[in-house]
PDB file of C-alpha atoms in Angstrom:
ATOM      1  CA  MET M   1     103.248 113.570  61.157  1.00 39.00           C
ATOM      2  CA  LYS M   2     103.691 116.801  63.025  1.00 43.00           C
ATOM      3  CA  LYS M   3     104.174 116.747  66.744  1.00 42.00           C
ATOM      4  CA  TYR M   4     102.336 119.401  68.699  1.00 43.00           C
ATOM      5  CA  TYR M   5     103.989 120.477  71.915  1.00 45.00           C
ATOM      6  CA  LEU M   6     103.718 123.743  73.769  1.00 48.00           C
ATOM      7  CA  MET M   7     107.250 125.057  74.021  1.00 43.00           C
ATOM      8  CA  ILE M   8     107.385 126.441  77.537  1.00 46.00           C
ATOM      9  CA  GLY M   9     110.769 126.441  79.190  1.00 45.00           C
ATOM     10  CA  LEU M  10     109.277 126.584  82.672  1.00 46.00           C
ATOM     11  CA  THR M  11     107.676 123.177  82.240  1.00 47.00           C
ATOM     12  CA  ALA M  12     111.014 121.486  81.629  1.00 45.00           C
ATOM     13  CA  ILE M  13     112.315 122.680  84.991  1.00 42.00           C
ATOM     14  CA  LEU M  14     109.868 120.376  86.757  1.00 48.00           C
ATOM     15  CA  PHE M  15     111.415 117.268  85.219  1.00 43.00           C
ATOM     16  CA  SER M  16     115.161 118.059  85.379  1.00 42.00           C
ATOM     17  CA  ALA M  17     113.118 118.546  88.586  1.00 42.00           C
ATOM     18  CA  CYS M  18     106.417 112.270 107.564  1.00 36.00           C
ATOM     19  CA  GLY M  19     103.108 111.865 109.151  1.00 34.00           C
ATOM     20  CA  GLY M  20      99.577 112.728 108.107  1.00 36.00           C
ATOM     21  CA  SER M  21      98.506 115.318 105.556  1.00 38.00           C
ATOM     22  CA  ASN M  22      98.093 118.919 106.606  1.00 41.00           C
ATOM     23  CA  GLY M  23      95.409 120.803 104.727  1.00 44.00           C
ATOM     24  CA  GLY M  24      96.359 124.287 105.849  1.00 48.00           C
ATOM     25  CA  GLY M  25      96.585 126.518 108.909  1.00 51.00           C
ATOM     26  CA  ILE M  26      99.251 125.900 111.556  1.00 47.00           C
ATOM     27  CA  PHE M  27     101.583 123.165 110.369  1.00 50.00           C
ATOM     28  CA  GLY M  28     101.761 120.168 112.665  1.00 47.00           C
ATOM     29  CA  GLY M  29     101.237 122.231 115.792  1.00 46.00           C
ATOM     30  CA  SER M  30     104.422 124.211 115.112  1.00 55.00           C
ATOM     31  CA  SER M  31     104.786 127.898 114.359  1.00 77.00           C
ATOM     32  CA  ILE M  32     104.711 127.409 110.575  1.00 90.00           C
ATOM     33  CA  ASP M  33     101.511 128.988 109.309  1.00 94.00           C
ATOM     34  CA  ILE M  34     100.451 127.505 105.969  1.00 97.00           C
ATOM     35  CA  ALA M  35      98.326 129.417 103.444  1.00 97.00           C
ATOM     36  CA  GLU M  36      97.286 128.605  99.872  1.00 98.00           C
ATOM     37  CA  ALA M  37      97.380 130.569  96.634  1.00 98.00           C
ATOM     38  CA  LYS M  38      94.990 129.517  93.845  1.00 98.00           C
ATOM     39  CA  ALA M  39      94.527 130.316  90.186  1.00 98.00           C
ATOM     40  CA  GLN M  40      92.066 128.940  87.610  1.00 98.00           C
ATOM     41  CA  LYS M  41      92.201 129.934  83.974  1.00 98.00           C
ATOM     42  CA  VAL M  42      90.679 128.598  80.755  1.00 98.00           C
ATOM     43  CA  ALA M  43      91.661 129.823  77.285  1.00 98.00           C
ATOM     44  CA  SER M  44      90.449 128.726  73.844  1.00 98.00           C
ATOM     45  CA  VAL M  45      93.110 128.082  71.251  1.00 98.00           C
ATOM     46  CA  ILE M  46      91.304 130.494  68.887  1.00 97.00           C
ATOM     47  CA  ASP M  47      88.315 132.764  69.344  1.00 96.00           C
ATOM     48  CA  GLU M  48      85.562 130.285  68.479  1.00 94.00           C
ATOM     49  CA  SER M  49      82.892 128.883  70.759  1.00 90.00           C
ATOM     50  CA  ASN M  50      83.724 125.225  70.107  1.00 93.00           C
ATOM     51  CA  ALA M  51      87.507 125.510  69.891  1.00 97.00           C
ATOM     52  CA  PRO M  52      89.810 123.294  72.024  1.00 98.00           C
ATOM     53  CA  GLN M  53      90.864 124.790  75.311  1.00 98.00           C
ATOM     54  CA  CYS M  54      93.782 125.010  77.695  1.00 98.00           C
ATOM     55  CA  GLN M  55      92.789 124.578  81.338  1.00 98.00           C
ATOM     56  CA  VAL M  56      95.116 125.675  84.117  1.00 98.00           C
ATOM     57  CA  SER M  57      94.436 124.920  87.780  1.00 98.00           C
ATOM     58  CA  LEU M  58      96.991 125.821  90.438  1.00 98.00           C
ATOM     59  CA  GLN M  59      96.710 125.228  94.178  1.00 98.00           C
ATOM     60  CA  VAL M  60      99.985 126.133  95.834  1.00 98.00           C
ATOM     61  CA  LYS M  61     100.561 126.049  99.574  1.00 98.00           C
ATOM     62  CA  TYR M  62     103.114 128.430 101.026  1.00 98.00           C
ATOM     63  CA  VAL M  63     104.308 129.784 104.364  1.00 97.00           C
ATOM     64  CA  LYS M  64     102.785 132.987 105.700  1.00 96.00           C
ATOM     65  CA  GLY M  65     105.074 135.699 106.968  1.00 94.00           C
ATOM     66  CA  ASP M  66     108.151 137.601 105.892  1.00 92.00           C
ATOM     67  CA  ASP M  67     110.798 136.197 108.200  1.00 95.00           C
ATOM     68  CA  GLU M  68     113.885 134.440 106.837  1.00 96.00           C
ATOM     69  CA  ARG M  69     112.364 130.970 107.240  1.00 96.00           C
ATOM     70  CA  ALA M  70     109.247 131.872 105.250  1.00 96.00           C
ATOM     71  CA  ARG M  71     111.318 133.575 102.562  1.00 96.00           C
ATOM     72  CA  ASN M  72     113.607 130.537 102.219  1.00 96.00           C
ATOM     73  CA  ILE M  73     110.730 128.097 101.842  1.00 97.00           C
ATOM     74  CA  ASN M  74     108.607 130.236  99.534  1.00 97.00           C
ATOM     75  CA  HIS M  75     111.557 131.111  97.320  1.00 97.00           C
ATOM     76  CA  ALA M  76     112.360 127.404  96.873  1.00 97.00           C
ATOM     77  CA  ILE M  77     108.712 126.650  96.022  1.00 98.00           C
ATOM     78  CA  GLU M  78     108.537 129.442  93.432  1.00 97.00           C
ATOM     79  CA  GLN M  79     111.808 128.391  91.855  1.00 96.00           C
ATOM     80  CA  ARG M  80     110.778 124.732  91.630  1.00 96.00           C
ATOM     81  CA  LEU M  81     107.324 125.412  90.229  1.00 97.00           C
ATOM     82  CA  PHE M  82     107.632 128.569  88.177  1.00 96.00           C
ATOM     83  CA  MET M  83     111.253 129.787  88.028  1.00 92.00           C
ATOM     84  CA  PHE M  84     110.067 133.091  89.448  1.00 89.00           C
ATOM     85  CA  ASP M  85     112.027 135.044  92.020  1.00 83.00           C
ATOM     86  CA  SER M  86     110.705 136.938  95.046  1.00 82.00           C
ATOM     87  CA  LEU M  87     107.094 137.370  93.936  1.00 93.00           C
ATOM     88  CA  ALA M  88     104.224 137.082  96.379  1.00 96.00           C
ATOM     89  CA  MET M  89     102.847 133.575  95.931  1.00 97.00           C
ATOM     90  CA  GLN M  90      99.428 134.706  94.691  1.00 98.00           C
ATOM     91  CA  GLN M  91     101.154 136.945  92.162  1.00 97.00           C
ATOM     92  CA  ALA M  92     103.333 134.018  91.084  1.00 97.00           C
ATOM     93  CA  VAL M  93     100.421 131.622  90.436  1.00 98.00           C
ATOM     94  CA  ASP M  94      98.433 134.329  88.620  1.00 98.00           C
ATOM     95  CA  SER M  95     101.424 135.257  86.482  1.00 97.00           C
ATOM     96  CA  PHE M  96     102.142 131.642  85.561  1.00 98.00           C
ATOM     97  CA  ALA M  97      98.509 130.909  84.651  1.00 98.00           C
ATOM     98  CA  ASN M  98      98.407 133.974  82.401  1.00 98.00           C
ATOM     99  CA  PHE M  99     101.751 133.219  80.805  1.00 97.00           C
ATOM    100  CA  TYR M 100     100.957 129.561  80.159  1.00 98.00           C
ATOM    101  CA  THR M 101      97.614 130.200  78.487  1.00 98.00           C
ATOM    102  CA  LYS M 102      99.027 133.028  76.359  1.00 98.00           C
ATOM    103  CA  GLU M 103     101.888 130.803  75.195  1.00 98.00           C
ATOM    104  CA  TYR M 104      99.369 128.064  74.406  1.00 98.00           C
ATOM    105  CA  GLN M 105      97.416 130.415  72.167  1.00 98.00           C
ATOM    106  CA  ARG M 106     100.508 131.889  70.547  1.00 98.00           C
ATOM    107  CA  ASN M 107     102.077 128.513  69.734  1.00 98.00           C
ATOM    108  CA  MET M 108      99.029 126.380  69.029  1.00 98.00           C
ATOM    109  CA  ALA M 109      96.656 128.724  67.180  1.00 98.00           C
ATOM    110  CA  PRO M 110      98.533 128.624  63.833  1.00 98.00           C
ATOM    111  CA  LEU M 111      98.782 124.827  63.970  1.00 97.00           C
ATOM    112  CA  TYR M 112      95.149 124.381  64.933  1.00 97.00           C
ATOM    113  CA  ARG M 113      93.979 126.526  62.049  1.00 97.00           C
ATOM    114  CA  GLU M 114      95.702 124.052  59.731  1.00 97.00           C
ATOM    115  CA  ASP M 115      94.107 121.046  61.460  1.00 96.00           C
ATOM    116  CA  ARG M 116      90.690 122.379  62.457  1.00 93.00           C
ATOM    117  CA  THR M 117      88.838 120.303  59.846  1.00 94.00           C
ATOM    118  CA  ASP M 118      90.421 117.070  61.060  1.00 95.00           C
ATOM    119  CA  GLU M 119      88.447 115.897  64.103  1.00 93.00           C
ATOM    120  CA  THR M 120      90.990 113.143  64.807  1.00 93.00           C
ATOM    121  CA  LYS M 121      93.507 115.827  65.793  1.00 94.00           C
ATOM    122  CA  ARG M 122      91.248 117.881  68.038  1.00 95.00           C
ATOM    123  CA  ALA M 123      92.351 116.126  71.226  1.00 95.00           C
ATOM    124  CA  TRP M 124      95.942 117.154  70.563  1.00 95.00           C
ATOM    125  CA  TYR M 125      94.999 120.745  71.338  1.00 97.00           C
ATOM    126  CA  GLN M 126      93.030 120.048  74.529  1.00 97.00           C
ATOM    127  CA  TYR M 127      95.748 121.079  76.972  1.00 98.00           C
ATOM    128  CA  LYS M 128      95.748 121.051  80.749  1.00 98.00           C
ATOM    129  CA  TYR M 129      98.188 121.993  83.487  1.00 98.00           C
ATOM    130  CA  VAL M 130      97.188 121.108  87.053  1.00 98.00           C
ATOM    131  CA  ILE M 131      99.270 121.581  90.193  1.00 98.00           C
ATOM    132  CA  GLU M 132      98.142 120.499  93.655  1.00 98.00           C
ATOM    133  CA  THR M 133     100.361 120.731  96.714  1.00 98.00           C
ATOM    134  CA  ASP M 134     100.331 119.380 100.236  1.00 98.00           C
ATOM    135  CA  THR M 135     102.462 119.535 103.379  1.00 97.00           C
ATOM    136  CA  ARG M 136     103.338 116.830 105.873  1.00 95.00           C
ATOM    137  CA  ARG M 137     105.334 116.596 109.044  1.00 94.00           C
ATOM    138  CA  GLY M 138     108.498 114.583 108.506  1.00 96.00           C
ATOM    139  CA  LYS M 139     111.414 113.450 110.610  1.00 95.00           C
ATOM    140  CA  ASP M 140     112.386 115.830 113.424  1.00 91.00           C
ATOM    141  CA  ASP M 141     109.460 118.095 112.462  1.00 86.00           C
ATOM    142  CA  CYS M 142     110.840 118.877 109.035  1.00 96.00           C
ATOM    143  CA  LEU M 143     108.309 120.262 106.575  1.00 97.00           C
ATOM    144  CA  VAL M 144     107.721 117.848 103.693  1.00 98.00           C
ATOM    145  CA  TYR M 145     106.318 119.697 100.685  1.00 98.00           C
ATOM    146  CA  ILE M 146     104.685 117.535  98.017  1.00 98.00           C
ATOM    147  CA  ILE M 147     103.752 118.707  94.522  1.00 98.00           C
ATOM    148  CA  ASP M 148     101.452 116.667  92.272  1.00 98.00           C
ATOM    149  CA  LEU M 149     101.591 117.749  88.644  1.00 98.00           C
ATOM    150  CA  ASP M 150      99.148 116.522  85.993  1.00 98.00           C
ATOM    151  CA  MET M 151      99.657 117.926  82.513  1.00 97.00           C
ATOM    152  CA  TYR M 152      98.799 117.235  78.887  1.00 97.00           C
ATOM    153  CA  GLU M 153     100.489 119.039  75.999  1.00 96.00           C
ATOM    154  CA  GLY M 154      99.567 116.828  73.057  1.00 92.00           C
ATOM    155  CA  GLY M 155     100.946 113.398  72.299  1.00 88.00           C
ATOM    156  CA  ALA M 156      99.842 109.909  73.206  1.00 89.00           C
ATOM    157  CA  HIS M 157      99.243 110.587  76.895  1.00 93.00           C
ATOM    158  CA  GLY M 158      99.621 113.147  79.618  1.00 95.00           C
ATOM    159  CA  ILE M 159     102.354 113.342  82.225  1.00 95.00           C
ATOM    160  CA  ARG M 160     102.007 112.913  85.969  1.00 95.00           C
ATOM    161  CA  GLN M 161     104.853 113.844  88.268  1.00 97.00           C
ATOM    162  CA  GLN M 162     105.303 113.931  92.031  1.00 98.00           C
ATOM    163  CA  LEU M 163     107.912 116.418  93.205  1.00 98.00           C
ATOM    164  CA  VAL M 164     109.101 116.680  96.806  1.00 98.00           C
ATOM    165  CA  MET M 165     111.089 119.134  98.882  1.00 98.00           C
ATOM    166  CA  ASN M 166     112.038 118.751 102.546  1.00 98.00           C
ATOM    167  CA  PHE M 167     112.655 121.847 104.671  1.00 98.00           C
ATOM    168  CA  ASP M 168     114.290 122.367 108.027  1.00 97.00           C
ATOM    169  CA  GLU M 169     111.477 123.487 110.320  1.00 93.00           C
ATOM    170  CA  LYS M 170     113.598 126.071 112.111  1.00 94.00           C
ATOM    171  CA  THR M 171     115.521 127.724 109.285  1.00 96.00           C
ATOM    172  CA  GLY M 172     113.456 126.978 106.181  1.00 97.00           C
ATOM    173  CA  LYS M 173     116.584 125.631 104.471  1.00 97.00           C
ATOM    174  CA  GLN M 174     115.930 122.866 101.951  1.00 98.00           C
ATOM    175  CA  ILE M 175     117.393 119.555 103.124  1.00 98.00           C
ATOM    176  CA  THR M 176     119.676 117.800 100.635  1.00 98.00           C
ATOM    177  CA  TYR M 177     121.392 114.420 100.544  1.00 98.00           C
ATOM    178  CA  ASP M 178     124.626 116.119 101.614  1.00 97.00           C
ATOM    179  CA  ASP M 179     122.856 117.234 104.798  1.00 97.00           C
ATOM    180  CA  LEU M 180     121.804 113.663 105.576  1.00 98.00           C
ATOM    181  CA  PHE M 181     124.687 111.432 104.548  1.00 98.00           C
ATOM    182  CA  VAL M 182     128.411 111.190 105.204  1.00 98.00           C
ATOM    183  CA  GLN M 183     130.939 112.060 102.530  1.00 97.00           C
ATOM    184  CA  GLY M 184     131.240 109.312  99.915  1.00 97.00           C
ATOM    185  CA  TYR M 185     127.728 108.005 100.572  1.00 98.00           C
ATOM    186  CA  SER M 186     126.672 107.810  96.920  1.00 97.00           C
ATOM    187  CA  TYR M 187     127.985 104.366  95.979  1.00 98.00           C
ATOM    188  CA  ARG M 188     126.536 102.599  99.032  1.00 98.00           C
ATOM    189  CA  LEU M 189     123.203 104.388  98.687  1.00 98.00           C
ATOM    190  CA  ARG M 190     122.931 103.247  95.075  1.00 98.00           C
ATOM    191  CA  GLU M 191     123.664  99.680  96.184  1.00 98.00           C
ATOM    192  CA  LEU M 192     120.876  99.825  98.770  1.00 98.00           C
ATOM    193  CA  LEU M 193     118.414 101.298  96.274  1.00 98.00           C
ATOM    194  CA  LEU M 194     119.235  98.600  93.721  1.00 98.00           C
ATOM    195  CA  GLU M 195     118.795  95.900  96.342  1.00 98.00           C
ATOM    196  CA  GLU M 196     115.393  97.326  97.325  1.00 98.00           C
ATOM    197  CA  LEU M 197     114.323  97.569  93.680  1.00 98.00           C
ATOM    198  CA  ARG M 198     115.207  93.903  93.178  1.00 98.00           C
ATOM    199  CA  LYS M 199     113.175  92.948  96.247  1.00 98.00           C
ATOM    200  CA  GLN M 200     110.213  95.015  95.100  1.00 97.00           C
ATOM    201  CA  THR M 201     110.257  93.570  91.591  1.00 98.00           C
ATOM    202  CA  ASP M 202     111.095  90.007  92.682  1.00 98.00           C
ATOM    203  CA  THR M 203     114.258  89.944  90.579  1.00 98.00           C
ATOM    204  CA  ASN M 204     117.818  88.804  91.295  1.00 97.00           C
ATOM    205  CA  THR M 205     119.851  90.135  88.397  1.00 96.00           C
ATOM    206  CA  LEU M 206     120.140  93.227  86.254  1.00 96.00           C
ATOM    207  CA  ASP M 207     118.994  91.199  83.242  1.00 97.00           C
ATOM    208  CA  GLU M 208     115.795  90.277  85.064  1.00 98.00           C
ATOM    209  CA  LEU M 209     115.213  93.941  85.891  1.00 98.00           C
ATOM    210  CA  HIS M 210     115.693  94.780  82.217  1.00 98.00           C
ATOM    211  CA  GLU M 211     113.135  92.134  81.254  1.00 97.00           C
ATOM    212  CA  LYS M 212     110.618  93.894  83.499  1.00 97.00           C
ATOM    213  CA  GLY M 213     111.390  97.275  81.964  1.00 97.00           C
ATOM    214  CA  TYR M 214     113.656  98.771  84.659  1.00 98.00           C
ATOM    215  CA  LEU M 215     117.024 100.482  84.181  1.00 98.00           C
ATOM    216  CA  LEU M 216     117.082  99.900  80.440  1.00 97.00           C
ATOM    217  CA  THR M 217     119.087 103.017  79.610  1.00 95.00           C
ATOM    218  CA  MET M 218     120.512 104.124  82.960  1.00 95.00           C
ATOM    219  CA  ASP M 219     122.054 102.908  86.198  1.00 97.00           C
ATOM    220  CA  ILE M 220     120.263 103.236  89.516  1.00 98.00           C
ATOM    221  CA  TYR M 221     120.717 106.604  91.228  1.00 98.00           C
ATOM    222  CA  ALA M 222     119.311 108.572  94.155  1.00 98.00           C
ATOM    223  CA  PRO M 223     116.402 110.618  92.754  1.00 98.00           C
ATOM    224  CA  GLN M 224     115.812 114.303  93.311  1.00 96.00           C
ATOM    225  CA  ASN M 225     112.502 113.570  95.026  1.00 98.00           C
ATOM    226  CA  PHE M 226     112.473 111.923  98.458  1.00 98.00           C
ATOM    227  CA  ILE M 227     110.320 112.041 101.592  1.00 98.00           C
ATOM    228  CA  LEU M 228     111.888 112.151 105.054  1.00 98.00           C
ATOM    229  CA  GLY M 229     109.516 110.009 107.105  1.00 97.00           C
ATOM    230  CA  ASP M 230     109.722 109.353 110.828  1.00 96.00           C
ATOM    231  CA  ASP M 231     111.354 105.936 110.391  1.00 97.00           C
ATOM    232  CA  GLU M 232     112.429 105.825 106.745  1.00 98.00           C
ATOM    233  CA  ILE M 233     113.250 107.699 103.579  1.00 98.00           C
ATOM    234  CA  THR M 234     111.013 107.115 100.564  1.00 98.00           C
ATOM    235  CA  PHE M 235     112.780 107.681  97.237  1.00 98.00           C
ATOM    236  CA  ILE M 236     110.401 108.609  94.407  1.00 98.00           C
ATOM    237  CA  TYR M 237     111.116 107.927  90.732  1.00 98.00           C
ATOM    238  CA  ASN M 238     108.660 109.453  88.298  1.00 98.00           C
ATOM    239  CA  PRO M 239     107.730 107.825  84.953  1.00 96.00           C
ATOM    240  CA  TYR M 240     110.680 107.545  82.548  1.00 96.00           C
ATOM    241  CA  GLU M 241     113.285 108.007  85.298  1.00 97.00           C
ATOM    242  CA  ILE M 242     114.106 104.314  85.778  1.00 98.00           C
ATOM    243  CA  ALA M 243     111.152 102.637  84.070  1.00 97.00           C
ATOM    244  CA  PRO M 244     108.682 103.208  81.210  1.00 95.00           C
ATOM    245  CA  TYR M 245     105.569 105.352  81.476  1.00 95.00           C
ATOM    246  CA  ASP M 246     103.253 102.382  82.008  1.00 94.00           C
ATOM    247  CA  LYS M 247     105.043 101.462  85.258  1.00 95.00           C
ATOM    248  CA  GLY M 248     103.944 104.738  86.840  1.00 95.00           C
ATOM    249  CA  ASN M 249     105.863 106.021  89.864  1.00 96.00           C
ATOM    250  CA  THR M 250     108.381 103.737  91.523  1.00 98.00           C
ATOM    251  CA  GLU M 251     108.831 104.262  95.260  1.00 98.00           C
ATOM    252  CA  LEU M 252     111.726 102.668  97.132  1.00 98.00           C
ATOM    253  CA  THR M 253     111.701 102.910 100.922  1.00 98.00           C
ATOM    254  CA  LEU M 254     114.788 102.438 103.094  1.00 98.00           C
ATOM    255  CA  SER M 255     114.627 102.532 106.885  1.00 98.00           C
ATOM    256  CA  TYR M 256     117.021 104.690 108.857  1.00 98.00           C
ATOM    257  CA  LYS M 257     118.302 101.472 110.430  1.00 98.00           C
ATOM    258  CA  VAL M 258     119.354 100.197 107.002  1.00 98.00           C
ATOM    259  CA  LEU M 259     120.816 103.605 106.122  1.00 98.00           C
ATOM    260  CA  GLU M 260     122.578 104.057 109.470  1.00 98.00           C
ATOM    261  CA  PRO M 261     126.142 103.308 108.230  1.00 97.00           C
ATOM    262  CA  ILE M 262     125.997 106.248 105.798  1.00 98.00           C
ATOM    263  CA  LEU M 263     123.895 108.679 107.859  1.00 98.00           C
ATOM    264  CA  LYS M 264     125.524 111.623 109.603  1.00 96.00           C
TER     265      LYS M 264
END
């Protein structure tokens, strides 16, 4: 059986790749002014009224202004979402929506023409790509930027991902593990994450974790996506990172008190 996937390199980047929610305007009472760029686009796989469609919906928050802080944050957002460089955010979302739908038509039209008489395959061509973003206030007024991605590009099911970036409120610099932890932190952090996973899954051994579907093909690690809360760090593992798709996201939360020995 053929597999039908839209070959878009930008998509792969997303998977390599705090207080209350802030819907827009001035962020958390600080001087960060949040705006939103939107794009909606629908394209049929071929030029027929009843043909399958690709639906793209993008809602991307960004920082208004052209100072260094705004440029740092917006550049990181564009790179994480679209692999674009130095475009205005509205231009970036419009460009991505146009590119994605054109690639859908270019790649899928020849395949659909072969399968158009087989109604059982129609759903394979009903693509969607949805991005929604939000901002929160995190520890020490850092800006927590959360991306929710919902996509379907053929196959047995769609893919949902939550991607997170944390920014220094003053400089706009993205905060990394190296900014938070002392040198040599990695081993101890992995130990703490494994201990929390065992607590959360009510397991005592690695074999028991395996029986529940966790860590079957990898060791525990600190994920790319984490949220700097006021009292804790929440580590987010998307489907397939440490567990099968049917487990959904796995979130492991460690308090700063627990992390204190390895914090700077």
